Tab-separated table of C-alpha atoms and ligand atoms in Angstrom:
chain	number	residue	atom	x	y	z
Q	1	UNK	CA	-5.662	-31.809	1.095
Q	2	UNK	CA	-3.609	-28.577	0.081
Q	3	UNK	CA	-0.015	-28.609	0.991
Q	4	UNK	CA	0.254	-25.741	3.685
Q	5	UNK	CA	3.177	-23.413	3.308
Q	6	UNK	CA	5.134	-20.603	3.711
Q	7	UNK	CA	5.245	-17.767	0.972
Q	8	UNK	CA	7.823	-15.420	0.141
Q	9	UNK	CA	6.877	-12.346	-1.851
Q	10	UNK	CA	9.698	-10.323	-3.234
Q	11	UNK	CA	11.961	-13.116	-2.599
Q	12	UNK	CA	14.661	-12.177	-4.911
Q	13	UNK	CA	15.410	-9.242	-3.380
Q	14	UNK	CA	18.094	-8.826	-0.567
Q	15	UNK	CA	16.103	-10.037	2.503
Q	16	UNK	CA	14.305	-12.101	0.853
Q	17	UNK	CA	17.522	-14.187	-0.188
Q	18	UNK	CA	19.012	-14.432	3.278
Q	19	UNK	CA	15.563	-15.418	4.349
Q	20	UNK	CA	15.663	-18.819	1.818
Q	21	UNK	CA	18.090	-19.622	3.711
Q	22	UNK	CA	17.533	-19.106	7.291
Q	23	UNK	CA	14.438	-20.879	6.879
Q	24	UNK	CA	15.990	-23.726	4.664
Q	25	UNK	CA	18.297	-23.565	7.459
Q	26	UNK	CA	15.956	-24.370	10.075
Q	27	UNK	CA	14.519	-27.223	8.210
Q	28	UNK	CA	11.410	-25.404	6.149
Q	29	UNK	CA	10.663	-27.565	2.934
Q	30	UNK	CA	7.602	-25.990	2.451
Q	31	UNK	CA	8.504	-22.483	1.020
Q	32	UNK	CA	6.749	-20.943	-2.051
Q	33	UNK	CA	8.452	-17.901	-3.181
Q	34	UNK	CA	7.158	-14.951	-5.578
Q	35	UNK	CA	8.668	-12.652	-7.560
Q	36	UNK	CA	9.008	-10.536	-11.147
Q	37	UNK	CA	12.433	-11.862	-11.331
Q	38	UNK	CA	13.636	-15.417	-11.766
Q	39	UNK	CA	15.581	-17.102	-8.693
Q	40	UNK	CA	18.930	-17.302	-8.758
Q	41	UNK	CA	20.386	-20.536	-9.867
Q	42	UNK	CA	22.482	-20.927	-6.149
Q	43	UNK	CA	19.349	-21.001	-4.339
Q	44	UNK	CA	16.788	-22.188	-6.540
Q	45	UNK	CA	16.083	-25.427	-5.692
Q	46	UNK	CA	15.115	-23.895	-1.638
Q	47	UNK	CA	11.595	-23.000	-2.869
Q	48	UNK	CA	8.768	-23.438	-5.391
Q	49	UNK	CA	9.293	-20.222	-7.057
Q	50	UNK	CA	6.283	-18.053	-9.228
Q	51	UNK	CA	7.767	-15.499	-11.473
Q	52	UNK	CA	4.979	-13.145	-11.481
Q	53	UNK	CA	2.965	-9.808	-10.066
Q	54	UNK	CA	1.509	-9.826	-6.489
Q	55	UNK	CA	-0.510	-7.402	-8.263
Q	56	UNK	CA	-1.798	-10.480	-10.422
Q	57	UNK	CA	-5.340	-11.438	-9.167
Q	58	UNK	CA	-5.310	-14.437	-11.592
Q	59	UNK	CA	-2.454	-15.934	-10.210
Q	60	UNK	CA	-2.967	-15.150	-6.373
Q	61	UNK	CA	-6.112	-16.863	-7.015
Q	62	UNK	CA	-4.111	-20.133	-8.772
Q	63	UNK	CA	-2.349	-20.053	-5.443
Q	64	UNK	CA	-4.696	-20.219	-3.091
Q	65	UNK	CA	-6.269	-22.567	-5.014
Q	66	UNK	CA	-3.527	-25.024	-4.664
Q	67	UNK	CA	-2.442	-24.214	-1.536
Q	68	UNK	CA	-2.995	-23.689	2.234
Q	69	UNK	CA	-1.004	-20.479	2.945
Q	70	UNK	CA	0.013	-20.139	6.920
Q	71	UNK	CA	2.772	-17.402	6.909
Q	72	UNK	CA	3.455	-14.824	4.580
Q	73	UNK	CA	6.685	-12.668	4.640
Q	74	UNK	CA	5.429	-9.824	1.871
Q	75	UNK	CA	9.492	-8.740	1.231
Q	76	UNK	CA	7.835	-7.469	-2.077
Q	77	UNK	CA	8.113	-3.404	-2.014
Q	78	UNK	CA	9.731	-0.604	-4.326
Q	79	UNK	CA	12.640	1.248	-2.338
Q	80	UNK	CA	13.101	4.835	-1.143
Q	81	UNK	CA	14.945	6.658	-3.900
Q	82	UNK	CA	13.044	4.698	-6.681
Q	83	UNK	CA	9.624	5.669	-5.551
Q	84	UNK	CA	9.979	9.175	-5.532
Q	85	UNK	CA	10.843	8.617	-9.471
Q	86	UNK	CA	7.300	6.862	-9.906
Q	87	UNK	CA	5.662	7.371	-6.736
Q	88	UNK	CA	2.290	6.438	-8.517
Q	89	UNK	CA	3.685	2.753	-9.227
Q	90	UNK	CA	4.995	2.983	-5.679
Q	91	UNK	CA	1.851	3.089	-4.708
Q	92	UNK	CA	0.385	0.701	-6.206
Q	93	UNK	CA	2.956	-2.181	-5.391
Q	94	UNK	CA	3.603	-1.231	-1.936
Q	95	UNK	CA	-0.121	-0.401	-0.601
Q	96	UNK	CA	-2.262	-2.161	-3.572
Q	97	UNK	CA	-0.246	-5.390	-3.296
Q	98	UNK	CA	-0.596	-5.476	0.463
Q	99	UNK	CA	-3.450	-4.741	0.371
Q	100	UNK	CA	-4.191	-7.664	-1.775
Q	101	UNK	CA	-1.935	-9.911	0.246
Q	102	UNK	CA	-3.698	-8.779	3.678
Q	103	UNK	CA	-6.887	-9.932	1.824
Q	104	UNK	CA	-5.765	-13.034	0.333
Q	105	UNK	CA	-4.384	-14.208	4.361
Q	106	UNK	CA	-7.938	-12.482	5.659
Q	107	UNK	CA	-9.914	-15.181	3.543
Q	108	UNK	CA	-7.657	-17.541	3.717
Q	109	UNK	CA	-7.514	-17.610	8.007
Q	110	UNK	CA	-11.283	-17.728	7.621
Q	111	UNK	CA	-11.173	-20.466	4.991
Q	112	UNK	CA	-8.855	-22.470	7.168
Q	113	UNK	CA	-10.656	-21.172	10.592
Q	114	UNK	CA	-6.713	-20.628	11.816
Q	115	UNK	CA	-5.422	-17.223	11.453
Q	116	UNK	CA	-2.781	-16.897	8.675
Q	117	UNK	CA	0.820	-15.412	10.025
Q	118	UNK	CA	1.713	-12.031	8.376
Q	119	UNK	CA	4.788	-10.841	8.667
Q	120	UNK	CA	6.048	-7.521	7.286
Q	121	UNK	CA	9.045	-5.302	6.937
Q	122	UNK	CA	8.492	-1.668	7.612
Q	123	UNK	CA	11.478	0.272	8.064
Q	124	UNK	CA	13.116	3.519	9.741
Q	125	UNK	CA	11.544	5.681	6.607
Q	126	UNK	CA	8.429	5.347	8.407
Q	127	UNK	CA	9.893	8.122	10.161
Q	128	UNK	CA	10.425	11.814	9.630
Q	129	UNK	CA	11.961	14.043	11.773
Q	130	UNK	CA	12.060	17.453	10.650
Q	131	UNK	CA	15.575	19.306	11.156
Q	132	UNK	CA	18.830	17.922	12.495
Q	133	UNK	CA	18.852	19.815	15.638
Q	134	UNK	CA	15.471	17.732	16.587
Q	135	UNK	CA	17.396	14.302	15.303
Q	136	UNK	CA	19.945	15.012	17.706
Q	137	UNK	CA	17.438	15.868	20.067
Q	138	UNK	CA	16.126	12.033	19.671
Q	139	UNK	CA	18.704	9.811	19.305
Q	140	UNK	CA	16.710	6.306	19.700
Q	141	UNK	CA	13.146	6.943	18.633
Q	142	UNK	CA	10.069	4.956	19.850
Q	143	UNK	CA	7.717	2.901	17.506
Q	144	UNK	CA	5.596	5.788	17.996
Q	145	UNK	CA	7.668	8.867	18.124
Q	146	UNK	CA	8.500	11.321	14.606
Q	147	UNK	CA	5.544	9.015	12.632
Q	148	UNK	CA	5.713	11.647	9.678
Q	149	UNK	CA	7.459	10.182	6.443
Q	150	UNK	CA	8.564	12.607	3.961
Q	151	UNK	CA	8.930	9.836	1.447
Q	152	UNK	CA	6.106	7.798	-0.635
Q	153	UNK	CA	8.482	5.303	0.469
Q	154	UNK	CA	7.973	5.998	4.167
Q	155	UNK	CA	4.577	6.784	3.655
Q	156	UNK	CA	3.605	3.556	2.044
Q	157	UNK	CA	4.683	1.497	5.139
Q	158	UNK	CA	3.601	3.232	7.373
Q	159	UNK	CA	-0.108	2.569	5.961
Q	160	UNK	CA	0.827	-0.681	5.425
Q	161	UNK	CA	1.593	-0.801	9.254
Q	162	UNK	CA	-2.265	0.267	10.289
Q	163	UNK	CA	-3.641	-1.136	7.702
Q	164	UNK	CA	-2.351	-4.314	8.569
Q	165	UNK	CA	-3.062	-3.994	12.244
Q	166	UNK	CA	-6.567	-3.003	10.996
Q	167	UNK	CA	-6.693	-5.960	9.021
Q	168	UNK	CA	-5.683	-8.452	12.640
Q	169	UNK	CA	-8.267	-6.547	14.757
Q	170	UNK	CA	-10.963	-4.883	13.290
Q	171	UNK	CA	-11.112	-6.006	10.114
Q	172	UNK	CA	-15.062	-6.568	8.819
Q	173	UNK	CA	-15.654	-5.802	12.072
Q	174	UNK	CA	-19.532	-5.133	11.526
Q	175	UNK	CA	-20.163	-7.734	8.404
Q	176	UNK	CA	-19.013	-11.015	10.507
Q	177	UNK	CA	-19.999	-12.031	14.056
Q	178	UNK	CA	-16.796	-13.728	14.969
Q	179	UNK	CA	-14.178	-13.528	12.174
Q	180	UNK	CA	-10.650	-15.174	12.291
Q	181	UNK	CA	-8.375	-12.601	11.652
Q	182	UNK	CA	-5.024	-12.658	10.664
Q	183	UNK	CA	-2.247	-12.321	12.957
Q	184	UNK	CA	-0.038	-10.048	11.924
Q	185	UNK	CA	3.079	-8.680	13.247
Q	186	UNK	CA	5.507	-5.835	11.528
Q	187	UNK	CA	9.498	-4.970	12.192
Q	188	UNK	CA	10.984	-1.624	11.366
Q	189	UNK	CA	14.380	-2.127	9.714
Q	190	UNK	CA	17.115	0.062	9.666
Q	191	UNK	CA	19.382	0.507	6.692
Q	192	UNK	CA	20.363	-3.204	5.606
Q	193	UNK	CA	23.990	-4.306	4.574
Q	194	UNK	CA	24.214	-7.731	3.242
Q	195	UNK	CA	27.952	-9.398	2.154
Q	196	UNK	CA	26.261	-11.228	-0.601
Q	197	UNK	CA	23.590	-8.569	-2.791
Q	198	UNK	CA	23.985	-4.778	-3.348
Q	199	UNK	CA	20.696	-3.327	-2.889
Q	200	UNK	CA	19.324	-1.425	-5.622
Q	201	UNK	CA	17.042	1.800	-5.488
Q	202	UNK	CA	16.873	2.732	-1.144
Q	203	UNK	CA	18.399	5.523	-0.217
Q	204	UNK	CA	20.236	3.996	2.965
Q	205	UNK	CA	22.558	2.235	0.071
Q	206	UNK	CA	25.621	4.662	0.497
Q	207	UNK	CA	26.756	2.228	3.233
Q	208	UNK	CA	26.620	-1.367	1.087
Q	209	UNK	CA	27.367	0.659	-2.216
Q	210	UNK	CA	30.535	1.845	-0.469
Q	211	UNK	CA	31.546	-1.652	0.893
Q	212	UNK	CA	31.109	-3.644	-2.372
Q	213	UNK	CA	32.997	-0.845	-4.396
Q	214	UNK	CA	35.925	-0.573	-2.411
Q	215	UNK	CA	35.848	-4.466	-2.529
Q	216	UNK	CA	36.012	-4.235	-6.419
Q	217	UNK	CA	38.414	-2.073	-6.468
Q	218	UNK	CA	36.232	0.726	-8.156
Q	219	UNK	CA	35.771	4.079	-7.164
Q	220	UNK	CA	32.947	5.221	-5.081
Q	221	UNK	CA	30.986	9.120	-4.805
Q	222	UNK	CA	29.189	9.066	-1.581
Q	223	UNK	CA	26.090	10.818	-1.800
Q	224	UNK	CA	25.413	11.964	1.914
Q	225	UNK	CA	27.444	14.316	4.090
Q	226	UNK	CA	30.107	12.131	5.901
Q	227	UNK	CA	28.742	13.242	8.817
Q	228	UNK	CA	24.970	11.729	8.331
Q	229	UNK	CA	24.004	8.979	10.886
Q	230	UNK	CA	21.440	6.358	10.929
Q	231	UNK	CA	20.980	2.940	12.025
Q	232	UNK	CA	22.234	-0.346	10.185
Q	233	UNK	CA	21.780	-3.757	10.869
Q	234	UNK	CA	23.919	-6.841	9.368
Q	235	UNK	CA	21.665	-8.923	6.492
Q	236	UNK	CA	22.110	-12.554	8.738
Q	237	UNK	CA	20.361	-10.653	11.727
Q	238	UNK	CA	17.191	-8.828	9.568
Q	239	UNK	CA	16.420	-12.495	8.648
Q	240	UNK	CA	16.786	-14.017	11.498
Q	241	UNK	CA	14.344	-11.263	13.440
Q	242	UNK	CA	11.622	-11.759	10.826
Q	243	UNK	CA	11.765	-15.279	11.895
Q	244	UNK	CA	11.819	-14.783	15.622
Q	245	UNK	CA	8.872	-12.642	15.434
Q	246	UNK	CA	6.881	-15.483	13.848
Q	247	UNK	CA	7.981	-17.680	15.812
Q	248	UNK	CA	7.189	-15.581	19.111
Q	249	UNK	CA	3.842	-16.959	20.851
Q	250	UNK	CA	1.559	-15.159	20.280
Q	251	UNK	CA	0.492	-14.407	23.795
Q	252	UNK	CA	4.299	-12.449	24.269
Q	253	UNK	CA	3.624	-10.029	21.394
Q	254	UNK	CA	2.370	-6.516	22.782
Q	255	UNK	CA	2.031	-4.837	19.639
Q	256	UNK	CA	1.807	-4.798	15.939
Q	257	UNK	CA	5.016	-2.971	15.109
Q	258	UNK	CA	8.373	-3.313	16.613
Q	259	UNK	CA	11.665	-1.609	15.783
Q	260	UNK	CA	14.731	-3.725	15.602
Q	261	UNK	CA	18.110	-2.315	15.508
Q	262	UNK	CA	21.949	-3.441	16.062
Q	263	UNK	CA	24.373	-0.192	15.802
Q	264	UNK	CA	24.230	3.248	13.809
Q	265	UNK	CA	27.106	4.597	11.932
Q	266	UNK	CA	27.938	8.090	10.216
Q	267	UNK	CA	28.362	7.795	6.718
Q	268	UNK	CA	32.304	9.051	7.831
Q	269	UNK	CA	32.421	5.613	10.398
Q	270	UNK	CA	31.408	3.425	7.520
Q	271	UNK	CA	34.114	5.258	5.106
Q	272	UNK	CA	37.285	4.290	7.948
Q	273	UNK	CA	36.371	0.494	8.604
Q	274	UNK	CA	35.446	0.387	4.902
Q	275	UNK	CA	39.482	2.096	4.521
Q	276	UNK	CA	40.895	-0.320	7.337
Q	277	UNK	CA	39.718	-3.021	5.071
Q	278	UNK	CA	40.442	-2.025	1.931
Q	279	UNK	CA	43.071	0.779	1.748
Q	280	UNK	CA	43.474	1.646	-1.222
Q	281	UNK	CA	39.930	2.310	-1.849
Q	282	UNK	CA	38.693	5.635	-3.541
Q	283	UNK	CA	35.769	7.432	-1.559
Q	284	UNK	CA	34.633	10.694	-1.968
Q	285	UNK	CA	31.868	12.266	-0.229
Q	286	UNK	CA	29.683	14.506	-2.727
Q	287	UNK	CA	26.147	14.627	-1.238
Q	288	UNK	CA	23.345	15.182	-3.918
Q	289	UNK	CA	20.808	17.636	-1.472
Q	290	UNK	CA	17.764	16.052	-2.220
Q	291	UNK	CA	18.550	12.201	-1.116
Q	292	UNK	CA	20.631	13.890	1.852
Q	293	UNK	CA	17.001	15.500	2.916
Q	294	UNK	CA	15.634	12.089	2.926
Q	295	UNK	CA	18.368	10.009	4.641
Q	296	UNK	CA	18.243	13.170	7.475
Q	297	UNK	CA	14.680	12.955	8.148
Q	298	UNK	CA	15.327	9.205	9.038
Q	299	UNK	CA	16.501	8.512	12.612
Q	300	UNK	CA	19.848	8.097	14.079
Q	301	UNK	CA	18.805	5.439	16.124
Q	302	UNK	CA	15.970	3.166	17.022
Q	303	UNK	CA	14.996	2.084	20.590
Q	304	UNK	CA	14.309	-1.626	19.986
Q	305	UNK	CA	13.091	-2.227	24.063
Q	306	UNK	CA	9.683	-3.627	23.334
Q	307	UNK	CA	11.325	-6.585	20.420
Q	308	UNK	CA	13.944	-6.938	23.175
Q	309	UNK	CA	11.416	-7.453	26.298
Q	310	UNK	CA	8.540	-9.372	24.013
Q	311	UNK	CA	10.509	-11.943	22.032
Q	312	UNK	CA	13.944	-11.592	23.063
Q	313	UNK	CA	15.204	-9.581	19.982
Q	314	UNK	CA	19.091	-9.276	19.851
Q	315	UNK	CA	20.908	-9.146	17.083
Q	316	UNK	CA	24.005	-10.819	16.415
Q	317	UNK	CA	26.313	-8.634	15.034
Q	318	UNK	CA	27.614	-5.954	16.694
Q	319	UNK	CA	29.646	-3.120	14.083
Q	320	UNK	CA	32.862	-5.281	15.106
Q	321	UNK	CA	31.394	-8.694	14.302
Q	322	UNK	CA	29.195	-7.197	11.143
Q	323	UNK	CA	32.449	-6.108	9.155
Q	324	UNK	CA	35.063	-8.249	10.901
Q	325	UNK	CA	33.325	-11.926	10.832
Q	326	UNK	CA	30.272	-11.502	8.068
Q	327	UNK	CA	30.931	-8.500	5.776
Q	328	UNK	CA	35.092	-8.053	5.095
Q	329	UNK	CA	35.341	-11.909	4.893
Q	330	UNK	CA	32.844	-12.738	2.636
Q	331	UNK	CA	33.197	-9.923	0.039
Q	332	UNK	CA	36.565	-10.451	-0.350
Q	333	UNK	CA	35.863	-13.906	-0.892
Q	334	UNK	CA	33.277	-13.165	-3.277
Q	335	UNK	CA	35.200	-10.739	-4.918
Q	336	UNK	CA	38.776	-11.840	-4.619
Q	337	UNK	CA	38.495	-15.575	-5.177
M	401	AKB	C1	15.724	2.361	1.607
M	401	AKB	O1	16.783	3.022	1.652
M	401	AKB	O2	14.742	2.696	0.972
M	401	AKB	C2	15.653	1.117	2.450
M	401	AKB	C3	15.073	1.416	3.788
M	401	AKB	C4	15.822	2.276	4.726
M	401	AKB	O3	14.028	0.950	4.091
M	401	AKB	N1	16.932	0.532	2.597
């Protein structure tokens, strides 16, 4: 019989670190995790882990060849800023490899006659709101409010949202008389700051970038007006909602997409508790236009009712907890010790 298990795709990155381990956490022995870079040696022995291309046929093959897959988290995606440097590539990892994924679980639930649990991470650049009077205008956007990206970024997940939703209700829909589908569920993130990685090529990255340089001691050029607001959300809390929503029964979830949110910050409110922490830090605000137009067009806040009412989303850490408790403590640990 083939093990079941849990994969991770682009489980080196950020969330997919924290998620190691909240699952390991919770008692998961079973995780699989895939990448193009190696683990890191503090959490390697959490998973099996494949150093390789979801874009590899060959070796998504191998895998379900070995295994019986029954979630996926697909983590695996090019950021913001670096897609619009090779939005072609972008393309092809964020839609062809999810694409690939969503047919690898689609067989696989049929294989198994169970659907297979998808679970993906969209995020607020799924959005695009045109000016800053109209931002303003919509402080907490719904799931379906402002759905015009101006990013290949934002454009590839939100795709990837209907195309996964396609994929868990209509999918072959006139080939097969009574196909399993997959069940698969989506979160919007907001901008992510984790006390352990710096993220590397979003756009929302002023705010972590910030953090971990006035932490080092090194001086940081913040590329957004200090005035420019959008949502964050502490790293401990985006793991633990990608959990709760596959662990929510499936009879409480509504619909395919949900935004999740904890507080949102001007680029200025990051800058003082960043200062109250660390005053001797250097920060200077220089905005470079064209990744100001992006992080505008991006809400200043999400409303998160429907995750709240359908699987009793609430996140953790408030601003006050996020830098007080998780981030101040631990980066000065990391950094200082
Ligand atoms: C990015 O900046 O690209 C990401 C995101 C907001 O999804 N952090």
């Amino acid at each position: 019989m083939r093990k079941k298990i849990i994969l991770i795709t682009g489980a080196v990155g950020e969330v997919g670190q924290a998620l190691i381990q909240t699952l390991t956490e919770q008692g998961a022995t079973n995780l699989v995790t895939m990448d193009l870079q190696e683990m890191p040696a503090d959490i390697s022995g959490l998973s099996k882990h494949i150093q390789g291309s979801i874009l590899d046929k060959a070796l998504l093959s191998r895998l379900v060849s070995e295994y019986e897959i029954d979630t996926i988290y697909h983590l695996a995606a090019l950021l913001s800023t670096r897609c619009e440097y090779t939005p072609i590539a972008a393309h092809q990892v964020n839609v062809e490899g999810t694409l690939g994924l969503l047919e690898l679980a689609a067989e696989q639930s049929e294989w198994r006659n169970k659907p297979v649990l998808f679970i993906f991470p969209s995020s607020i650049a799924a959005y695009g709101i045109p000016d800053l009077e109209t931002k303003a205008q919509f402080p907490q956007v719904k799931e379906w409010e402002w759905n015009y990206p101006i990013t290949m970024y934002g454009c590839n997940k939100l795709y990837c949202e209907l195309l996964g939703t396609y994929f868990s209700r209509h999918y072959r829909q006139l080939a097969s008389e009574n196909p399993i589908m997959l069940d698969f569920r989506c979160l919007r993130f907001p901008g992510l700051i984790s006390a352990f990685t710096v993220p590397s090529g979003g756009t929302s990255d002023y705010g972590p970038e910030m953090l971990h340089a006035a932490a080092k001691d090194e001086p940081y050029e913040c590329f957004v007006r200090p005035d420019t607001i959008i949502p964050f959300m502490a790293m401990p809390d985006a793991s633990n909602a990608l959990v709760q929503l596959a662990q929510a029964p499936r009879q409480s979830i509504s619909r395919p997409v949900y935004n999740v949110t904890s507080f949102s910050l001007t680029a200025a409110d990051i800058h003082d508790l960043v200062i109250q922490a660390f005053p001797s830090s250097q920060i200077t605000f220089n905005p470079d236009v064209k990744r100001q137009g992006i992080v505008d067009s991006w809400p200043a806040g999400l409303d998160d009712n429907h995750a709240q009412k359908d699987w009793n989303w609430k996140p953790a850490y408030d601003v006050q907890r996020c830098f007080n408790e998780y981030l101040i403590p631990n980066i000065v640990k990391r950094y200082h010790t």
